[in-house]
Coordinates of C-alpha atoms in Angstrom, one line a residue:
Chain A
M17 CA 37.1 83.4 35.0
E18 CA 35.4 80.0 34.4
E19 CA 33.5 81.4 31.4
T20 CA 36.6 83.1 30.0
S21 CA 38.6 79.9 30.2
T22 CA 35.8 77.9 28.4
R23 CA 35.6 80.5 25.6
T24 CA 39.4 80.6 25.4
I25 CA 39.5 76.8 25.0
E26 CA 36.9 76.9 22.3
R27 CA 38.8 79.5 20.4
I28 CA 41.9 77.4 20.8
G29 CA 40.1 74.6 19.0
E30 CA 39.3 76.8 16.0
Q31 CA 42.7 78.4 16.0
R32 CA 44.3 75.0 15.9
K33 CA 42.9 74.3 12.4
H34 CA 44.2 77.6 11.1
V35 CA 47.5 77.1 12.8
M36 CA 47.9 73.7 11.2
E37 CA 47.4 75.2 7.7
R38 CA 49.9 77.9 8.5
L39 CA 52.5 75.4 9.8
G40 CA 52.2 73.5 6.5
R41 CA 54.2 76.4 5.0
I42 CA 57.0 76.2 7.6
R43 CA 59.4 73.4 6.9
R44 CA 61.0 73.1 10.3
R45 CA 59.7 74.4 13.7
I46 CA 62.4 74.3 16.4
A47 CA 61.7 75.4 20.0
V48 CA 64.6 76.4 22.3
M49 CA 63.8 75.4 25.9
S50 CA 65.6 75.0 29.2
G51 CA 63.5 74.3 32.3
K52 CA 65.5 76.9 34.4
G53 CA 65.3 80.6 33.6
G54 CA 68.3 82.8 33.0
V55 CA 70.5 80.2 31.3
G56 CA 70.6 82.0 27.9
K57 CA 67.7 80.6 26.0
T58 CA 67.0 83.9 24.2
T59 CA 70.6 84.4 23.3
V60 CA 70.9 80.9 21.9
A61 CA 67.6 81.2 20.0
I62 CA 68.5 84.5 18.4
N63 CA 72.0 83.4 17.3
I64 CA 70.9 80.1 15.9
A65 CA 68.2 82.0 14.0
A66 CA 70.5 84.7 12.8
L67 CA 73.0 82.2 11.5
L68 CA 70.4 80.1 9.7
A69 CA 68.9 83.3 8.2
E70 CA 72.1 83.9 6.2
N71 CA 71.2 81.0 3.9
N72 CA 67.5 80.2 4.7
S73 CA 64.2 82.0 5.2
V74 CA 63.8 82.2 8.9
G75 CA 61.2 83.3 11.4
L76 CA 61.8 84.0 15.1
L77 CA 58.9 83.7 17.4
D78 CA 59.2 85.0 21.0
A79 CA 56.8 82.6 22.9
D80 CA 57.7 84.2 26.2
I81 CA 54.4 86.1 26.4
D82 CA 54.7 87.8 29.8
C83 CA 58.4 88.6 29.7
P84 CA 59.2 88.9 26.0
N85 CA 62.9 89.8 25.6
V86 CA 63.7 89.0 21.9
N87 CA 63.1 92.6 20.8
K88 CA 65.3 94.1 23.5
F89 CA 68.2 91.7 22.6
L90 CA 67.8 92.7 18.9
G91 CA 67.4 96.4 19.5
I92 CA 63.9 96.3 18.0
T93 CA 61.5 99.1 19.2
E94 CA 59.2 98.8 16.2
K95 CA 55.5 97.9 16.7
F96 CA 53.6 95.5 14.4
S97 CA 51.6 96.9 11.5
V98 CA 48.3 95.1 11.3
S99 CA 46.0 95.1 8.3
G100 CA 43.0 92.9 7.7
G101 CA 43.6 91.0 10.9
K102 CA 47.0 90.0 9.7
I103 CA 50.2 90.9 11.5
K104 CA 53.3 91.9 9.5
P105 CA 56.3 90.6 11.4
V106 CA 59.2 92.9 12.1
E107 CA 62.2 92.2 9.8
K108 CA 65.8 92.5 11.1
Y109 CA 69.0 90.6 10.3
S110 CA 67.1 88.8 7.5
M111 CA 64.7 87.3 10.1
K112 CA 60.9 87.7 10.4
I113 CA 60.4 88.4 14.1
A114 CA 57.2 88.3 16.2
S115 CA 57.1 89.2 19.9
M116 CA 54.5 90.4 22.3
A117 CA 56.8 93.4 22.8
S118 CA 55.8 94.6 19.3
L119 CA 52.2 94.7 20.5
Q120 CA 52.8 96.5 23.7
D121 CA 52.6 100.3 24.1
S122 CA 55.2 100.3 26.9
E123 CA 57.7 97.7 27.9
D124 CA 57.0 98.6 31.6
T125 CA 53.5 97.1 31.4
A126 CA 53.1 93.7 33.0
I127 CA 51.1 91.1 30.9
I128 CA 49.2 89.5 33.7
W129 CA 47.6 86.5 32.0
R130 CA 46.7 83.1 33.3
G131 CA 47.8 80.0 31.3
P132 CA 45.0 79.6 28.9
M133 CA 45.6 83.2 27.6
I134 CA 49.3 82.4 27.3
S135 CA 48.5 79.4 25.1
H136 CA 46.0 81.5 23.1
A137 CA 48.6 84.2 22.4
I138 CA 51.2 81.7 21.2
L139 CA 48.6 80.1 18.8
Q140 CA 47.5 83.6 17.7
F141 CA 51.1 84.5 16.7
L142 CA 51.3 81.3 14.6
E143 CA 47.9 82.0 13.1
S144 CA 47.9 85.7 12.4
V145 CA 51.5 86.6 11.7
E146 CA 52.3 86.6 8.0
W147 CA 55.3 84.3 8.1
G148 CA 55.0 83.3 4.5
N149 CA 57.0 80.3 3.4
L150 CA 59.8 79.6 5.9
D151 CA 62.6 77.1 6.0
Y152 CA 62.9 77.5 9.8
L153 CA 60.8 78.9 12.6
I154 CA 62.9 79.2 15.7
I155 CA 60.8 79.6 18.9
D156 CA 62.1 81.1 22.1
T157 CA 60.2 79.9 25.1
P158 CA 59.7 80.9 28.7
P159 CA 61.2 78.7 31.5
G160 CA 59.3 75.8 32.9
T161 CA 57.2 72.9 31.8
S162 CA 53.8 74.6 32.1
D163 CA 51.5 76.2 29.5
A164 CA 53.9 77.6 26.9
A165 CA 56.0 74.4 26.7
L166 CA 52.9 72.2 26.8
T167 CA 51.1 74.2 24.1
L168 CA 54.1 74.1 21.8
M169 CA 54.6 70.4 22.3
Q170 CA 50.8 69.5 22.1
L171 CA 49.4 71.8 19.5
V172 CA 52.3 72.8 17.3
Q173 CA 53.9 70.0 15.4
L174 CA 57.5 70.8 16.5
S175 CA 60.3 69.3 14.4
G176 CA 62.2 69.2 17.6
V177 CA 63.5 71.1 20.7
V178 CA 67.0 72.4 21.5
I179 CA 67.8 72.4 25.2
V180 CA 70.0 75.0 26.8
S181 CA 71.7 74.4 30.2
T182 CA 74.5 75.8 32.2
P183 CA 76.7 73.3 34.1
H184 CA 75.1 74.3 37.4
P185 CA 73.4 71.2 39.0
V186 CA 70.1 73.0 39.3
S187 CA 70.1 73.9 35.6
L188 CA 71.0 70.3 34.7
T189 CA 68.1 68.9 36.8
D190 CA 65.6 71.3 35.2
A191 CA 67.0 70.6 31.7
N192 CA 66.6 66.9 32.3
K193 CA 63.0 67.5 33.2
T194 CA 62.4 69.3 29.9
I195 CA 64.1 66.4 28.0
N196 CA 61.9 63.9 29.8
M197 CA 58.8 66.1 29.0
A198 CA 59.8 66.1 25.3
K199 CA 60.3 62.3 25.3
Q200 CA 56.9 61.8 26.9
M201 CA 55.3 64.0 24.3
N202 CA 57.1 62.3 21.4
V203 CA 59.0 65.5 20.4
P204 CA 62.5 64.9 19.1
V205 CA 65.3 66.5 21.2
L206 CA 67.7 67.8 18.6
G207 CA 70.5 68.4 21.1
I208 CA 71.8 70.3 24.1
V209 CA 73.7 73.5 24.1
E210 CA 76.0 74.3 27.1
N211 CA 76.0 77.9 28.1
M212 CA 78.3 79.6 30.7
A213 CA 80.7 76.7 30.4
G214 CA 84.1 76.2 32.0
G215 CA 83.4 77.4 35.5
I216 CA 83.7 75.3 38.6
F217 CA 81.1 72.7 37.6
G218 CA 83.0 70.9 34.9
S219 CA 81.3 69.1 32.0
G220 CA 78.0 68.2 33.5
V221 CA 76.1 69.2 30.4
E222 CA 77.9 66.8 28.1
K223 CA 77.4 64.1 30.7
L224 CA 73.7 64.9 30.8
A225 CA 73.5 64.7 27.0
E226 CA 75.2 61.3 27.1
S227 CA 73.0 59.8 29.9
A228 CA 69.8 61.2 28.3
G229 CA 70.9 59.8 24.9
V230 CA 70.6 63.1 23.1
P231 CA 73.2 65.0 20.9
F232 CA 75.6 67.4 22.6
L233 CA 75.7 70.4 20.3
G234 CA 78.5 72.5 21.8
S235 CA 79.6 75.0 24.5
I236 CA 79.7 78.7 25.0
K237 CA 82.3 79.6 27.6
L238 CA 81.3 81.7 30.7
Q239 CA 84.0 84.3 30.0
K240 CA 82.6 84.8 26.5
T241 CA 79.1 84.9 27.8
L242 CA 80.0 87.6 30.3
S243 CA 82.1 89.7 27.9
N244 CA 79.2 89.7 25.5
M245 CA 76.6 90.6 28.1
T246 CA 76.1 93.9 26.5
S247 CA 72.9 95.4 25.2
K248 CA 74.0 96.6 21.8
G249 CA 71.0 95.0 20.2
V250 CA 73.2 93.0 17.8
P251 CA 73.3 89.1 17.7
A252 CA 76.7 87.9 19.0
V253 CA 77.3 86.0 15.6
K254 CA 77.2 89.4 13.8
D255 CA 79.5 91.0 16.3
D256 CA 82.1 88.6 17.9
K257 CA 84.3 86.3 15.8
N258 CA 84.8 83.8 18.6
L259 CA 81.2 83.5 19.6
R260 CA 80.3 83.2 15.9
K261 CA 82.6 80.2 15.7
D262 CA 81.0 78.6 18.7
F263 CA 77.5 79.1 17.3
E264 CA 78.5 77.9 13.8
N265 CA 79.5 74.6 15.5
I266 CA 76.2 74.4 17.3
V267 CA 74.2 75.0 14.1
K268 CA 76.3 72.5 12.2
G269 CA 75.4 69.9 14.9
L270 CA 71.8 70.9 14.7
L271 CA 71.7 70.5 10.9
L272 CA 73.4 67.2 11.3
H273 CA 70.9 65.9 13.8
Q274 CA 67.7 67.2 12.4
Q275 CA 65.4 64.6 11.0
K276 CA 65.1 64.2 7.3
D277 CA 62.0 65.7 5.8
Chain B
M29 CA 40.4 69.9 29.6
E30 CA 37.4 72.3 29.9
E31 CA 35.8 70.2 32.6
T32 CA 39.1 69.8 34.5
S33 CA 39.6 73.5 34.6
T34 CA 36.0 74.2 35.8
R35 CA 36.4 71.6 38.6
T36 CA 39.8 73.1 39.5
I37 CA 38.4 76.5 39.8
E38 CA 35.6 75.3 42.1
R39 CA 38.1 73.6 44.3
I40 CA 40.1 76.8 44.3
G41 CA 37.1 78.5 45.8
E42 CA 36.8 76.0 48.6
Q43 CA 40.5 76.0 49.2
R44 CA 40.5 79.7 49.5
K45 CA 38.5 79.7 52.6
H46 CA 40.8 77.1 54.3
V47 CA 43.8 79.0 53.1
M48 CA 42.5 82.2 54.6
E49 CA 42.1 80.5 58.0
R50 CA 45.7 79.2 57.7
L51 CA 47.1 82.5 56.7
G52 CA 45.6 84.0 59.9
R53 CA 48.3 82.1 61.8
I54 CA 51.2 83.5 59.6
R55 CA 52.1 87.1 60.6
R56 CA 53.9 88.1 57.5
R57 CA 53.8 86.6 54.0
I58 CA 56.6 87.8 51.7
A59 CA 57.0 86.6 48.1
V60 CA 60.3 86.9 46.3
M61 CA 59.8 87.7 42.6
S62 CA 61.8 88.9 39.6
G63 CA 60.1 88.8 36.2
K64 CA 63.2 87.3 34.5
G65 CA 64.5 83.9 35.4
G66 CA 68.0 83.0 36.6
V67 CA 68.6 86.3 38.5
G68 CA 69.0 84.5 41.9
K69 CA 65.4 84.6 43.3
T70 CA 65.9 81.2 45.0
T71 CA 69.2 82.2 46.6
V72 CA 67.8 85.5 47.9
A73 CA 64.6 83.8 49.2
I74 CA 66.6 81.1 51.0
N75 CA 69.1 83.5 52.6
I76 CA 66.5 86.0 53.8
A77 CA 64.6 83.1 55.3
A78 CA 67.6 81.5 56.9
L79 CA 68.6 84.8 58.5
L80 CA 65.1 85.6 59.8
A81 CA 64.9 82.0 61.1
E82 CA 67.7 82.7 63.6
N83 CA 65.3 84.9 65.6
N84 CA 61.8 84.1 64.3
S85 CA 59.7 81.2 63.4
V86 CA 59.9 81.0 59.6
G87 CA 58.4 78.9 56.8
L88 CA 59.9 78.7 53.3
L89 CA 57.4 77.8 50.5
D90 CA 58.8 76.9 47.1
A91 CA 56.0 78.1 44.8
D92 CA 57.9 77.1 41.6
I93 CA 55.8 74.1 41.0
D94 CA 57.2 72.8 37.8
C95 CA 60.9 73.5 38.5
P96 CA 61.2 73.5 42.3
N97 CA 64.8 74.2 43.3
V98 CA 64.7 75.1 47.0
N99 CA 65.4 71.5 48.1
K100 CA 68.4 71.2 45.8
F101 CA 69.9 74.5 47.1
L102 CA 69.5 73.3 50.7
G103 CA 70.7 69.8 50.2
I104 CA 67.2 68.4 51.1
T105 CA 66.4 64.9 49.7
E106 CA 63.7 64.1 52.3
K107 CA 60.2 63.5 51.2
F108 CA 57.1 64.7 53.1
S109 CA 55.5 62.6 55.7
V110 CA 51.7 62.9 55.2
S111 CA 49.2 61.9 57.9
G112 CA 45.4 62.6 58.0
G113 CA 45.7 64.7 54.8
K114 CA 48.2 67.0 56.6
I115 CA 51.7 67.5 55.2
K116 CA 54.6 67.8 57.7
P117 CA 57.1 70.3 56.3
V118 CA 60.8 69.4 56.1
E119 CA 62.8 71.2 58.8
K120 CA 66.3 72.5 58.1
Y121 CA 68.3 75.5 59.3
S122 CA 65.4 76.2 61.7
M123 CA 63.0 76.7 58.8
K124 CA 59.9 74.8 57.9
I125 CA 60.3 74.0 54.2
A126 CA 57.7 72.9 51.6
S127 CA 58.5 72.2 48.0
M128 CA 57.1 70.0 45.2
A129 CA 60.4 68.3 45.2
S130 CA 59.5 66.7 48.5
L131 CA 56.5 65.1 46.8
Q132 CA 58.3 63.8 43.8
D133 CA 59.7 60.3 43.6
S134 CA 62.4 61.5 41.1
E135 CA 63.8 64.9 40.4
D136 CA 64.0 63.9 36.7
T137 CA 60.3 63.8 36.3
A138 CA 58.7 66.9 34.6
I139 CA 55.6 68.3 36.2
I140 CA 53.6 69.1 33.1
W141 CA 50.7 71.1 34.4
R142 CA 48.8 73.9 32.9
G143 CA 48.2 77.1 34.9
P144 CA 45.1 76.2 36.9
M145 CA 46.9 73.2 38.4
I146 CA 49.9 75.4 39.3
S147 CA 47.5 77.7 41.2
H148 CA 45.9 74.7 42.8
A149 CA 49.2 73.3 44.0
I150 CA 50.3 76.6 45.5
L151 CA 47.0 76.9 47.4
Q152 CA 47.2 73.3 48.5
F153 CA 50.6 73.9 50.0
L154 CA 49.2 76.8 52.0
E155 CA 46.2 74.7 53.0
S156 CA 47.6 71.3 53.8
V157 CA 51.1 72.0 55.1
E158 CA 51.3 72.1 58.9
W159 CA 53.0 75.5 59.1
G160 CA 51.8 76.2 62.7
N161 CA 52.2 79.7 63.9
L162 CA 54.8 81.6 61.9
D163 CA 56.3 85.0 62.1
Y164 CA 57.3 84.9 58.4
L165 CA 56.4 82.8 55.4
I166 CA 59.0 83.5 52.6
I167 CA 57.7 82.4 49.2
D168 CA 60.1 81.6 46.3
T169 CA 58.3 82.1 43.0
P170 CA 58.8 81.0 39.4
P171 CA 59.7 83.8 36.8
G172 CA 57.0 85.7 35.0
T173 CA 53.7 87.5 35.7
S174 CA 51.4 84.6 34.9
D175 CA 49.6 82.0 37.1
A176 CA 51.9 81.6 40.1
A177 CA 52.5 85.4 40.6
L178 CA 48.9 86.1 39.9
T179 CA 47.6 83.5 42.4
L180 CA 49.9 84.7 45.1
M181 CA 48.9 88.4 44.6
Q182 CA 45.2 87.6 44.1
L183 CA 44.4 84.9 46.6
V184 CA 47.1 85.0 49.2
Q185 CA 47.1 88.2 51.3
L186 CA 50.8 89.0 50.8
S187 CA 52.4 91.4 53.2
G188 CA 54.6 92.4 50.3
V189 CA 57.0 91.3 47.6
V190 CA 60.7 91.5 47.4
I191 CA 62.0 92.1 43.8
V192 CA 65.3 90.6 42.6
S193 CA 67.1 91.9 39.6
T194 CA 70.5 91.9 38.0
P195 CA 71.8 95.1 36.4
H196 CA 71.3 93.7 32.9
P197 CA 68.8 95.9 31.0
V198 CA 66.5 92.9 30.2
S199 CA 66.4 91.9 33.9
L200 CA 65.5 95.6 34.8
T201 CA 62.7 95.7 32.3
D202 CA 61.2 92.5 33.6
A203 CA 61.6 93.5 37.2
N204 CA 59.8 96.8 36.5
K205 CA 56.9 94.8 35.0
T206 CA 56.6 92.8 38.2
I207 CA 56.7 96.1 40.3
N208 CA 53.9 97.5 38.1
M209 CA 52.0 94.3 38.5
A210 CA 52.3 94.5 42.3
K211 CA 51.2 98.1 42.3
Q212 CA 48.2 97.3 40.1
M213 CA 47.2 94.5 42.5
N214 CA 47.8 96.7 45.6
V215 CA 50.5 94.5 47.0
P216 CA 53.3 96.5 48.7
V217 CA 56.8 96.3 47.2
L218 CA 59.1 96.0 50.2
G219 CA 62.1 96.6 48.1
I220 CA 64.6 95.5 45.4
V221 CA 67.7 93.4 45.8
E222 CA 70.4 93.7 43.2
N223 CA 72.2 90.4 42.4
M224 CA 75.3 89.9 40.2
A225 CA 76.2 93.6 40.8
G226 CA 79.3 95.5 39.8
G227 CA 79.7 94.2 36.2
I228 CA 79.6 96.4 33.1
F229 CA 76.1 97.6 33.6
G230 CA 76.6 100.0 36.5
S231 CA 73.9 100.8 39.1
G232 CA 70.7 100.3 37.0
V233 CA 69.0 98.5 39.9
E234 CA 69.3 101.4 42.3
K235 CA 68.1 103.7 39.6
L236 CA 65.1 101.5 38.9
A237 CA 64.2 101.5 42.7
E238 CA 64.4 105.3 42.7
S239 CA 62.3 105.8 39.5
A240 CA 59.7 103.2 40.7
G241 CA 59.6 104.8 44.2
V242 CA 60.4 101.6 46.0
P243 CA 63.2 100.9 48.6
F244 CA 66.6 99.7 47.4
L245 CA 67.6 96.9 49.8
G246 CA 71.2 96.2 48.8
S247 CA 73.6 94.5 46.4
I248 CA 75.3 91.2 46.0
K249 CA 78.5 91.5 43.9
L250 CA 78.9 89.3 40.8
Q251 CA 82.2 88.0 42.0
K252 CA 80.7 86.8 45.2
T253 CA 77.8 85.3 43.4
L254 CA 80.1 83.3 41.1
S255 CA 82.4 82.2 43.9
N256 CA 79.4 81.0 45.9
M257 CA 77.8 79.2 42.9
T258 CA 78.6 75.8 44.6
S259 CA 76.1 73.2 45.3
K260 CA 77.0 72.4 48.9
G261 CA 73.4 72.6 50.0
V262 CA 74.2 75.3 52.6
P263 CA 72.7 78.8 52.6
A264 CA 75.4 81.4 51.9
V265 CA 74.7 83.2 55.2
K266 CA 75.8 80.1 57.1
D267 CA 78.9 79.6 55.0
D268 CA 80.4 82.9 53.8
K269 CA 81.1 85.8 56.1
N270 CA 81.0 88.4 53.3
L271 CA 77.8 87.2 51.8
R272 CA 76.3 87.0 55.3
K273 CA 77.1 90.7 55.8
D274 CA 75.4 91.6 52.5
F275 CA 72.3 89.6 53.4
E276 CA 72.2 91.1 56.9
N277 CA 72.0 94.5 55.3
I278 CA 69.2 93.4 53.0
V279 CA 67.2 91.9 55.8
K280 CA 67.7 95.0 57.9
G281 CA 66.3 97.1 55.1
L282 CA 63.4 94.7 54.7
L283 CA 62.5 94.9 58.4
L284 CA 62.8 98.6 58.2
H285 CA 60.4 98.9 55.3
Q286 CA 57.9 96.3 56.2
Q287 CA 54.5 97.7 57.2
K288 CA 53.5 97.8 60.8
D289 CA 51.1 95.1 61.9

């Protein structure tokens, strides 16, 4: 294990150089994070990406290495085609999409990797996927403030993070942790999205945005979240007029608050 | 970073010996896992532990190191008292409880640790907390199949895992990954709990239990989950007659399927 992790770390050093070159061709790199799991990060990432892709060249990276769900949400069963060490991303809804799920033979297999391998896999996606020139790379992340979040904030020059939270107090606490992590690592917080809004907990997410001094980007109501909890493999913005409107507002806020090039 | 991780791994070796001695005094060690976040792992872990604690000596370990939520769900704001390198767990509802939250000055601070530190922290809780003699140690885990799950399955002799899933297809896929991980690591799966049941997705969790050949322990209805999504800091089994009945069934199933000593 010790040796493996030393080798992994060396490889990460090499990778980093290549990754930096690659990132030069991606204008904005935005990670969607939450702290707590199950608050709708993947849904938010997918819908922001799908809207942006209507007028921009957009990549969508699933950085949840051990439980990659982007493909399932988008109805993608395709595997990557690899040639000359380069990975061709899957294209759907005008997005270039890369997820561990496109590398796995079966979605039932657990990817049992410790942190250094998780970091390595994220960097490999940035290095080896043929993203080409992108206006936006939207990155869906696993919950927590450990390896994946840390690697993205340390090694990938993020343009910023979008935080997703429900109004539940536990979600707010964990979202606030991620905001503080971003501040500590000098990564701009582009704003907070409230998911599963309008239940018994009131407007805690808007208050959190205010107290943390970050933009509040908008809400998606619990009722709408539940009614759209289907598995059609279609982004809500392509399928539901009301949800499209909500996400349009969120993306407008995001474009407004993103930093100038 | 390289040196840190080498030193961490050495310490883990030493720790392991102490942990094994400690574990000898804990009759059954049960981890609650899911794969996907936000499916109700913490709620299930707390309520199983609270019910068992009515007739057994029970410890509750929050192994979600970077987003520890057990204290918040139980209304615990107490910090640990430490003397002679030993940590006295917090006692509430007849349980001995240990969570990173009892070590943190502020719940707003992000714990930004890579995997080896996460593993180290979990082992430290097993080593340094004065659990005494326990009938059960219930372990709440973070989502995913990376460091925390791996450390628990590799280094802690688990009596078994309880899987939590909602009927959403993505949750089922991730739960199945965790079941396959447990099988691969020779850890018994004691059963699956269905949370947020009765929505549009039908009985996928029961089908998963059947196809994976593991016991189905019972369901908690979405309506009940939502109505109990308060933050009173009281376990549902102490507060809601219907939910108590659901959890009693789940615990009965668990006791039935646990292996003989």
